[in-house]
């Protein structure tokens, strides 16, 4: 019996049918079998979590609905990818595999290498497409900005007009080996393309006016940020369609929304800017970009104890604890608060970023490996090319939660503490502790460290290391490979004087500013 010849469309972090080049192009070639593979080994990695899967599962339901509408439902299988492909080969003649390139972790990078080896042996072509302006194997960033502009200016691809039915829907079993929940009563953002589109529309037409005002406010940011990040992480929306929708809105929006739209579009470009770093240097998941900092924080005997206190929101510093407790339940934090909690763990608590990265990845519903490792290294001072970002949690609290409302929401044991002490309850006199029935070190933890002294010691250590001539030379190499070409001061210009500065497509509107590279 002759096996049907099919084009296999492999869904990974691109769970949609619109602006989906693999699906669109495969449909021009013949019968399409769209598949999603649940990989047990992937979901057992230390950066994976149940909240990721729940968002993915929501997206898969809508993806199956959309594919069924076109004529061929989604086929959901589980197991090792090569094993699944071999199984399918028993039933079909696989003419080609079609997918998007994935900027994942080292595990998925190795998985893709194994898949490529198998496909080559079977003489099956693997047609991979970019869904971000990222260049695999690119060793330096000249012309990156113009290539990003070109990518985002390309028209979004429509859905195929129809798919020919090949096979009935296959669903996943109920006993999948999933990670356990990170906490009780999780309030995780729901996934699915229809929700993503509604979020996009409401943000661009209603909430974007408050975007810049509230972007760092832990109380208002959940309502006035775009909240599109998990949809972009798991691909229920394409970044290109989001950028183009924002640019179209900018051509029509009133004056009071223009700054917010410009800032939002800029951040969309930042995503790819940071993802390019991991694509260029995948080993940055395990090693410091600035080699001189490789052993910087290995001398902390309290690292494990501090890490657990930080993760549980029990450091004794209210703004840090409120953020971490909020993150554990909701899976999201505003970008400034993300930067602050990483900075605090890295500097005041002196924890190696490699201990921080995996559990933090589990907590973020919008965990995007390319952004995650680039940002954590930057916030930890291990890139060698960025300024030290040592946040004061007391100042951040006073600036963005002046009345302590966010703190009291997530640290209810501090409910009765007056405003003048809410950001530094350890400074509250004992008679006040008695009066308000809040005893520091008993009802709420005393600070793990002296936050001012520990910040000073951390800055001194890193500054001393950076003065070493070898460290300076290494930093120059990091800058040439990963540094932004968007804006140069005289100082940075000298670092790359041997490289071309041409950026033909770089525009002031979309360029990545050197002084504000904090996507967290």
PDB file of N, CA, C and O in Angstrom, residues 231-291:
ATOM      1  N   UNK A 231       2.203  35.731  25.185  1.00  0.00           N
ATOM      2  CA  UNK A 231       1.706  35.407  23.837  1.00  0.00           C
ATOM      3  C   UNK A 231       2.842  35.462  22.820  1.00  0.00           C
ATOM      4  O   UNK A 231       2.861  34.686  21.859  1.00  0.00           O
ATOM      5  N   UNK A 232       3.789  36.369  23.039  1.00  0.00           N
ATOM      6  CA  UNK A 232       4.931  36.449  22.136  1.00  0.00           C
ATOM      7  C   UNK A 232       5.928  35.332  22.418  1.00  0.00           C
ATOM      8  O   UNK A 232       6.574  34.807  21.512  1.00  0.00           O
ATOM      9  N   UNK A 233       6.063  34.959  23.686  1.00  0.00           N
ATOM     10  CA  UNK A 233       6.961  33.859  24.046  1.00  0.00           C
ATOM     11  C   UNK A 233       6.518  32.544  23.421  1.00  0.00           C
ATOM     12  O   UNK A 233       7.340  31.798  22.884  1.00  0.00           O
ATOM     13  N   UNK A 234       5.241  32.261  23.487  1.00  0.00           N
ATOM     14  CA  UNK A 234       4.754  30.961  23.010  1.00  0.00           C
ATOM     15  C   UNK A 234       4.140  31.052  21.623  1.00  0.00           C
ATOM     16  O   UNK A 234       3.638  30.071  21.089  1.00  0.00           O
ATOM     17  N   UNK A 235       4.170  32.232  21.030  1.00  0.00           N
ATOM     18  CA  UNK A 235       3.863  32.367  19.613  1.00  0.00           C
ATOM     19  C   UNK A 235       2.398  32.359  19.248  1.00  0.00           C
ATOM     20  O   UNK A 235       2.063  32.131  18.081  1.00  0.00           O
ATOM     21  N   UNK A 236       1.485  32.614  20.192  1.00  0.00           N
ATOM     22  CA  UNK A 236       0.075  32.737  19.795  1.00  0.00           C
ATOM     23  C   UNK A 236      -0.127  34.032  19.017  1.00  0.00           C
ATOM     24  O   UNK A 236      -1.112  34.168  18.282  1.00  0.00           O
ATOM     25  N   UNK A 237       0.772  34.992  19.176  1.00  0.00           N
ATOM     26  CA  UNK A 237       0.854  36.174  18.320  1.00  0.00           C
ATOM     27  C   UNK A 237       2.266  36.217  17.752  1.00  0.00           C
ATOM     28  O   UNK A 237       3.216  35.804  18.418  1.00  0.00           O
ATOM     29  N   UNK A 238       2.410  36.752  16.548  1.00  0.00           N
ATOM     30  CA  UNK A 238       3.763  36.938  16.019  1.00  0.00           C
ATOM     31  C   UNK A 238       4.235  38.348  16.371  1.00  0.00           C
ATOM     32  O   UNK A 238       3.436  39.284  16.424  1.00  0.00           O
ATOM     33  N   UNK A 239       5.536  38.472  16.630  1.00  0.00           N
ATOM     34  CA  UNK A 239       6.060  39.789  16.946  1.00  0.00           C
ATOM     35  C   UNK A 239       5.848  40.753  15.788  1.00  0.00           C
ATOM     36  O   UNK A 239       5.575  41.934  15.970  1.00  0.00           O
ATOM     37  N   UNK A 240       5.934  40.235  14.571  1.00  0.00           N
ATOM     38  CA  UNK A 240       5.765  41.112  13.411  1.00  0.00           C
ATOM     39  C   UNK A 240       4.349  41.690  13.358  1.00  0.00           C
ATOM     40  O   UNK A 240       4.169  42.882  13.102  1.00  0.00           O
ATOM     41  N   UNK A 241       3.342  40.879  13.629  1.00  0.00           N
ATOM     42  CA  UNK A 241       1.987  41.416  13.558  1.00  0.00           C
ATOM     43  C   UNK A 241       1.735  42.408  14.695  1.00  0.00           C
ATOM     44  O   UNK A 241       0.995  43.374  14.519  1.00  0.00           O
ATOM     45  N   UNK A 242       2.394  42.197  15.835  1.00  0.00           N
ATOM     46  CA  UNK A 242       2.255  43.140  16.946  1.00  0.00           C
ATOM     47  C   UNK A 242       2.932  44.468  16.605  1.00  0.00           C
ATOM     48  O   UNK A 242       2.369  45.547  16.817  1.00  0.00           O
ATOM     49  N   UNK A 243       4.144  44.401  16.053  1.00  0.00           N
ATOM     50  CA  UNK A 243       4.856  45.626  15.672  1.00  0.00           C
ATOM     51  C   UNK A 243       4.062  46.400  14.629  1.00  0.00           C
ATOM     52  O   UNK A 243       3.879  47.620  14.729  1.00  0.00           O
ATOM     53  N   UNK A 244       3.559  45.685  13.632  1.00  0.00           N
ATOM     54  CA  UNK A 244       2.830  46.381  12.566  1.00  0.00           C
ATOM     55  C   UNK A 244       1.511  46.958  13.068  1.00  0.00           C
ATOM     56  O   UNK A 244       1.098  48.042  12.642  1.00  0.00           O
ATOM     57  N   UNK A 245       0.851  46.257  13.977  1.00  0.00           N
ATOM     58  CA  UNK A 245      -0.386  46.798  14.554  1.00  0.00           C
ATOM     59  C   UNK A 245      -0.086  48.066  15.359  1.00  0.00           C
ATOM     60  O   UNK A 245      -0.843  49.043  15.297  1.00  0.00           O
ATOM     61  N   UNK A 246       1.039  48.052  16.094  1.00  0.00           N
ATOM     62  CA  UNK A 246       1.411  49.234  16.887  1.00  0.00           C
ATOM     63  C   UNK A 246       1.794  50.394  15.977  1.00  0.00           C
ATOM     64  O   UNK A 246       1.440  51.554  16.245  1.00  0.00           O
ATOM     65  N   UNK A 247       2.505  50.103  14.893  1.00  0.00           N
ATOM     66  CA  UNK A 247       2.892  51.171  13.958  1.00  0.00           C
ATOM     67  C   UNK A 247       1.666  51.757  13.260  1.00  0.00           C
ATOM     68  O   UNK A 247       1.581  52.973  13.063  1.00  0.00           O
ATOM     69  N   UNK A 248       0.719  50.904  12.914  1.00  0.00           N
ATOM     70  CA  UNK A 248      -0.507  51.404  12.283  1.00  0.00           C
ATOM     71  C   UNK A 248      -1.279  52.280  13.268  1.00  0.00           C
ATOM     72  O   UNK A 248      -1.772  53.357  12.913  1.00  0.00           O
ATOM     73  N   UNK A 249      -1.361  51.820  14.497  1.00  0.00           N
ATOM     74  CA  UNK A 249      -2.069  52.610  15.504  1.00  0.00           C
ATOM     75  C   UNK A 249      -1.381  53.957  15.719  1.00  0.00           C
ATOM     76  O   UNK A 249      -2.043  54.987  15.903  1.00  0.00           O
ATOM     77  N   UNK A 250      -0.063  53.948  15.653  1.00  0.00           N
ATOM     78  CA  UNK A 250       0.683  55.186  15.856  1.00  0.00           C
ATOM     79  C   UNK A 250       0.363  56.212  14.765  1.00  0.00           C
ATOM     80  O   UNK A 250       0.406  57.416  15.014  1.00  0.00           O
ATOM     81  N   UNK A 251       0.019  55.734  13.591  1.00  0.00           N
ATOM     82  CA  UNK A 251      -0.308  56.669  12.505  1.00  0.00           C
ATOM     83  C   UNK A 251      -1.658  57.333  12.713  1.00  0.00           C
ATOM     84  O   UNK A 251      -1.984  58.305  12.042  1.00  0.00           O
ATOM     85  N   UNK A 252      -2.449  56.805  13.643  1.00  0.00           N
ATOM     86  CA  UNK A 252      -3.793  57.337  13.862  1.00  0.00           C
ATOM     87  C   UNK A 252      -4.026  57.842  15.285  1.00  0.00           C
ATOM     88  O   UNK A 252      -5.001  58.548  15.537  1.00  0.00           O
ATOM     89  N   UNK A 253      -3.166  57.485  16.194  1.00  0.00           N
ATOM     90  CA  UNK A 253      -3.428  57.711  17.620  1.00  0.00           C
ATOM     91  C   UNK A 253      -3.333  59.188  17.980  1.00  0.00           C
ATOM     92  O   UNK A 253      -2.598  59.958  17.358  1.00  0.00           O
ATOM     93  N   UNK A 254      -4.064  59.593  19.029  1.00  0.00           N
ATOM     94  CA  UNK A 254      -3.955  60.976  19.509  1.00  0.00           C
ATOM     95  C   UNK A 254      -2.582  61.235  20.121  1.00  0.00           C
ATOM     96  O   UNK A 254      -1.826  60.295  20.428  1.00  0.00           O
ATOM     97  N   UNK A 255      -2.281  62.501  20.318  1.00  0.00           N
ATOM     98  CA  UNK A 255      -0.960  62.914  20.793  1.00  0.00           C
ATOM     99  C   UNK A 255      -0.608  62.263  22.131  1.00  0.00           C
ATOM    100  O   UNK A 255       0.533  61.844  22.346  1.00  0.00           O
ATOM    101  N   UNK A 256      -1.581  62.148  23.001  1.00  0.00           N
ATOM    102  CA  UNK A 256      -1.271  61.633  24.341  1.00  0.00           C
ATOM    103  C   UNK A 256      -0.927  60.139  24.365  1.00  0.00           C
ATOM    104  O   UNK A 256      -0.585  59.598  25.403  1.00  0.00           O
ATOM    105  N   UNK A 257      -1.040  59.473  23.209  1.00  0.00           N
ATOM    106  CA  UNK A 257      -0.653  58.045  23.150  1.00  0.00           C
ATOM    107  C   UNK A 257       0.648  57.832  22.374  1.00  0.00           C
ATOM    108  O   UNK A 257       1.165  56.719  22.333  1.00  0.00           O
ATOM    109  N   UNK A 258       1.160  58.887  21.769  1.00  0.00           N
ATOM    110  CA  UNK A 258       2.302  58.712  20.875  1.00  0.00           C
ATOM    111  C   UNK A 258       3.556  58.222  21.609  1.00  0.00           C
ATOM    112  O   UNK A 258       4.252  57.321  21.139  1.00  0.00           O
ATOM    113  N   UNK A 259       3.870  58.817  22.753  1.00  0.00           N
ATOM    114  CA  UNK A 259       5.084  58.415  23.474  1.00  0.00           C
ATOM    115  C   UNK A 259       4.996  56.964  23.939  1.00  0.00           C
ATOM    116  O   UNK A 259       5.957  56.208  23.860  1.00  0.00           O
ATOM    117  N   UNK A 260       3.828  56.581  24.402  1.00  0.00           N
ATOM    118  CA  UNK A 260       3.658  55.200  24.841  1.00  0.00           C
ATOM    119  C   UNK A 260       3.825  54.226  23.696  1.00  0.00           C
ATOM    120  O   UNK A 260       4.450  53.168  23.844  1.00  0.00           O
ATOM    121  N   UNK A 261       3.284  54.569  22.544  1.00  0.00           N
ATOM    122  CA  UNK A 261       3.410  53.681  21.385  1.00  0.00           C
ATOM    123  C   UNK A 261       4.859  53.582  20.922  1.00  0.00           C
ATOM    124  O   UNK A 261       5.341  52.498  20.581  1.00  0.00           O
ATOM    125  N   UNK A 262       5.556  54.719  20.920  1.00  0.00           N
ATOM    126  CA  UNK A 262       6.970  54.689  20.526  1.00  0.00           C
ATOM    127  C   UNK A 262       7.781  53.812  21.475  1.00  0.00           C
ATOM    128  O   UNK A 262       8.607  52.996  21.045  1.00  0.00           O
ATOM    129  N   UNK A 263       7.532  53.959  22.766  1.00  0.00           N
ATOM    130  CA  UNK A 263       8.263  53.148  23.753  1.00  0.00           C
ATOM    131  C   UNK A 263       7.938  51.671  23.586  1.00  0.00           C
ATOM    132  O   UNK A 263       8.824  50.806  23.679  1.00  0.00           O
ATOM    133  N   UNK A 264       6.681  51.372  23.330  1.00  0.00           N
ATOM    134  CA  UNK A 264       6.290  49.968  23.168  1.00  0.00           C
ATOM    135  C   UNK A 264       6.954  49.348  21.937  1.00  0.00           C
ATOM    136  O   UNK A 264       7.487  48.233  21.999  1.00  0.00           O
ATOM    137  N   UNK A 265       6.939  50.076  20.818  1.00  0.00           N
ATOM    138  CA  UNK A 265       7.564  49.549  19.597  1.00  0.00           C
ATOM    139  C   UNK A 265       9.062  49.343  19.818  1.00  0.00           C
ATOM    140  O   UNK A 265       9.645  48.345  19.383  1.00  0.00           O
ATOM    141  N   UNK A 266       9.675  50.274  20.528  1.00  0.00           N
ATOM    142  CA  UNK A 266      11.096  50.131  20.826  1.00  0.00           C
ATOM    143  C   UNK A 266      11.363  48.849  21.600  1.00  0.00           C
ATOM    144  O   UNK A 266      12.305  48.109  21.305  1.00  0.00           O
ATOM    145  N   UNK A 267      10.518  48.554  22.558  1.00  0.00           N
ATOM    146  CA  UNK A 267      10.719  47.343  23.359  1.00  0.00           C
ATOM    147  C   UNK A 267      10.501  46.079  22.534  1.00  0.00           C
ATOM    148  O   UNK A 267      11.097  45.039  22.804  1.00  0.00           O
ATOM    149  N   UNK A 268       9.639  46.158  21.546  1.00  0.00           N
ATOM    150  CA  UNK A 268       9.471  44.999  20.653  1.00  0.00           C
ATOM    151  C   UNK A 268      10.780  44.695  19.923  1.00  0.00           C
ATOM    152  O   UNK A 268      11.144  43.531  19.745  1.00  0.00           O
ATOM    153  N   UNK A 269      11.479  45.749  19.518  1.00  0.00           N
ATOM    154  CA  UNK A 269      12.786  45.547  18.892  1.00  0.00           C
ATOM    155  C   UNK A 269      13.792  44.996  19.905  1.00  0.00           C
ATOM    156  O   UNK A 269      14.652  44.180  19.563  1.00  0.00           O
ATOM    157  N   UNK A 270      13.692  45.445  21.144  1.00  0.00           N
ATOM    158  CA  UNK A 270      14.627  44.971  22.165  1.00  0.00           C
ATOM    159  C   UNK A 270      14.573  43.458  22.310  1.00  0.00           C
ATOM    160  O   UNK A 270      15.577  42.805  22.581  1.00  0.00           O
ATOM    161  N   UNK A 271      13.364  42.894  22.189  1.00  0.00           N
ATOM    162  CA  UNK A 271      13.252  41.448  22.382  1.00  0.00           C
ATOM    163  C   UNK A 271      14.240  40.713  21.476  1.00  0.00           C
ATOM    164  O   UNK A 271      15.003  39.859  21.925  1.00  0.00           O
ATOM    165  N   UNK A 272      14.225  41.061  20.194  1.00  0.00           N
ATOM    166  CA  UNK A 272      15.119  40.384  19.258  1.00  0.00           C
ATOM    167  C   UNK A 272      16.574  40.764  19.512  1.00  0.00           C
ATOM    168  O   UNK A 272      17.484  39.942  19.325  1.00  0.00           O
ATOM    169  N   UNK A 273      16.785  42.029  19.922  1.00  0.00           N
ATOM    170  CA  UNK A 273      18.142  42.469  20.249  1.00  0.00           C
ATOM    171  C   UNK A 273      18.766  41.549  21.299  1.00  0.00           C
ATOM    172  O   UNK A 273      19.920  41.122  21.169  1.00  0.00           O
ATOM    173  N   UNK A 274      17.999  41.213  22.320  1.00  0.00           N
ATOM    174  CA  UNK A 274      18.534  40.351  23.377  1.00  0.00           C
ATOM    175  C   UNK A 274      18.576  38.890  22.952  1.00  0.00           C
ATOM    176  O   UNK A 274      19.508  38.162  23.281  1.00  0.00           O
ATOM    177  N   UNK A 275      17.576  38.449  22.214  1.00  0.00           N
ATOM    178  CA  UNK A 275      17.576  37.052  21.772  1.00  0.00           C
ATOM    179  C   UNK A 275      18.764  36.759  20.859  1.00  0.00           C
ATOM    180  O   UNK A 275      19.283  35.643  20.837  1.00  0.00           O
ATOM    181  N   UNK A 276      19.191  37.767  20.107  1.00  0.00           N
ATOM    182  CA  UNK A 276      20.344  37.567  19.221  1.00  0.00           C
ATOM    183  C   UNK A 276      21.581  37.177  20.019  1.00  0.00           C
ATOM    184  O   UNK A 276      22.429  36.410  19.554  1.00  0.00           O
ATOM    185  N   UNK A 277      21.701  37.719  21.244  1.00  0.00           N
ATOM    186  CA  UNK A 277      22.880  37.419  22.056  1.00  0.00           C
ATOM    187  C   UNK A 277      22.967  35.909  22.345  1.00  0.00           C
ATOM    188  O   UNK A 277      24.032  35.312  22.218  1.00  0.00           O
ATOM    189  N   UNK A 278      21.839  35.315  22.732  1.00  0.00           N
ATOM    190  CA  UNK A 278      21.857  33.877  23.033  1.00  0.00           C
ATOM    191  C   UNK A 278      22.054  33.061  21.759  1.00  0.00           C
ATOM    192  O   UNK A 278      22.728  32.021  21.775  1.00  0.00           O
ATOM    193  N   UNK A 279      21.482  33.537  20.655  1.00  0.00           N
ATOM    194  CA  UNK A 279      21.662  32.827  19.387  1.00  0.00           C
ATOM    195  C   UNK A 279      23.126  32.850  18.965  1.00  0.00           C
ATOM    196  O   UNK A 279      23.667  31.871  18.442  1.00  0.00           O
ATOM    197  N   UNK A 280      23.784  33.989  19.215  1.00  0.00           N
ATOM    198  CA  UNK A 280      25.193  34.124  18.859  1.00  0.00           C
ATOM    199  C   UNK A 280      26.085  33.281  19.766  1.00  0.00           C
ATOM    200  O   UNK A 280      27.068  32.688  19.323  1.00  0.00           O
ATOM    201  N   UNK A 281      25.731  33.228  21.041  1.00  0.00           N
ATOM    202  CA  UNK A 281      26.588  32.554  22.017  1.00  0.00           C
ATOM    203  C   UNK A 281      25.732  31.692  22.952  1.00  0.00           C
ATOM    204  O   UNK A 281      25.464  32.080  24.093  1.00  0.00           O
ATOM    205  N   UNK A 282      25.262  30.518  22.504  1.00  0.00           N
ATOM    206  CA  UNK A 282      24.375  29.679  23.327  1.00  0.00           C
ATOM    207  C   UNK A 282      24.970  29.309  24.680  1.00  0.00           C
ATOM    208  O   UNK A 282      24.237  29.088  25.655  1.00  0.00           O
ATOM    209  N   UNK A 283      26.312  29.269  24.777  1.00  0.00           N
ATOM    210  CA  UNK A 283      26.942  28.864  26.032  1.00  0.00           C
ATOM    211  C   UNK A 283      26.742  29.885  27.140  1.00  0.00           C
ATOM    212  O   UNK A 283      27.094  29.618  28.296  1.00  0.00           O
ATOM    213  N   UNK A 284      26.191  31.064  26.802  1.00  0.00           N
ATOM    214  CA  UNK A 284      25.961  32.051  27.859  1.00  0.00           C
ATOM    215  C   UNK A 284      24.910  31.578  28.857  1.00  0.00           C
ATOM    216  O   UNK A 284      24.744  32.174  29.907  1.00  0.00           O
ATOM    217  N   UNK A 285      24.210  30.510  28.546  1.00  0.00           N
ATOM    218  CA  UNK A 285      23.297  29.907  29.536  1.00  0.00           C
ATOM    219  C   UNK A 285      24.074  29.346  30.721  1.00  0.00           C
ATOM    220  O   UNK A 285      23.541  29.232  31.826  1.00  0.00           O
ATOM    221  N   UNK A 286      25.334  28.991  30.510  1.00  0.00           N
ATOM    222  CA  UNK A 286      26.119  28.349  31.572  1.00  0.00           C
ATOM    223  C   UNK A 286      27.365  29.138  31.982  1.00  0.00           C
ATOM    224  O   UNK A 286      27.902  28.902  33.062  1.00  0.00           O
ATOM    225  N   UNK A 287      27.821  30.033  31.104  1.00  0.00           N
ATOM    226  CA  UNK A 287      29.077  30.735  31.399  1.00  0.00           C
ATOM    227  C   UNK A 287      28.890  32.243  31.318  1.00  0.00           C
ATOM    228  O   UNK A 287      28.079  32.736  30.523  1.00  0.00           O
ATOM    229  N   UNK A 288      29.666  32.954  32.109  1.00  0.00           N
ATOM    230  CA  UNK A 288      29.610  34.410  32.093  1.00  0.00           C
ATOM    231  C   UNK A 288      30.106  34.928  30.750  1.00  0.00           C
ATOM    232  O   UNK A 288      31.121  34.447  30.224  1.00  0.00           O
ATOM    233  N   UNK A 289      29.410  35.926  30.217  1.00  0.00           N
ATOM    234  CA  UNK A 289      29.892  36.543  28.973  1.00  0.00           C
ATOM    235  C   UNK A 289      31.274  37.143  29.183  1.00  0.00           C
ATOM    236  O   UNK A 289      32.144  37.042  28.330  1.00  0.00           O
ATOM    237  N   UNK A 290      31.455  37.799  30.323  1.00  0.00           N
ATOM    238  CA  UNK A 290      32.745  38.381  30.675  1.00  0.00           C
ATOM    239  C   UNK A 290      33.512  37.337  31.485  1.00  0.00           C
ATOM    240  O   UNK A 290      33.224  37.127  32.667  1.00  0.00           O
ATOM    241  N   UNK A 291      34.459  36.671  30.834  1.00  0.00           N
ATOM    242  CA  UNK A 291      35.112  35.516  31.464  1.00  0.00           C
ATOM    243  C   UNK A 291      35.762  35.861  32.792  1.00  0.00           C
ATOM    244  O   UNK A 291      35.871  35.003  33.679  1.00  0.00           O
TER     245      UNK A 291
END
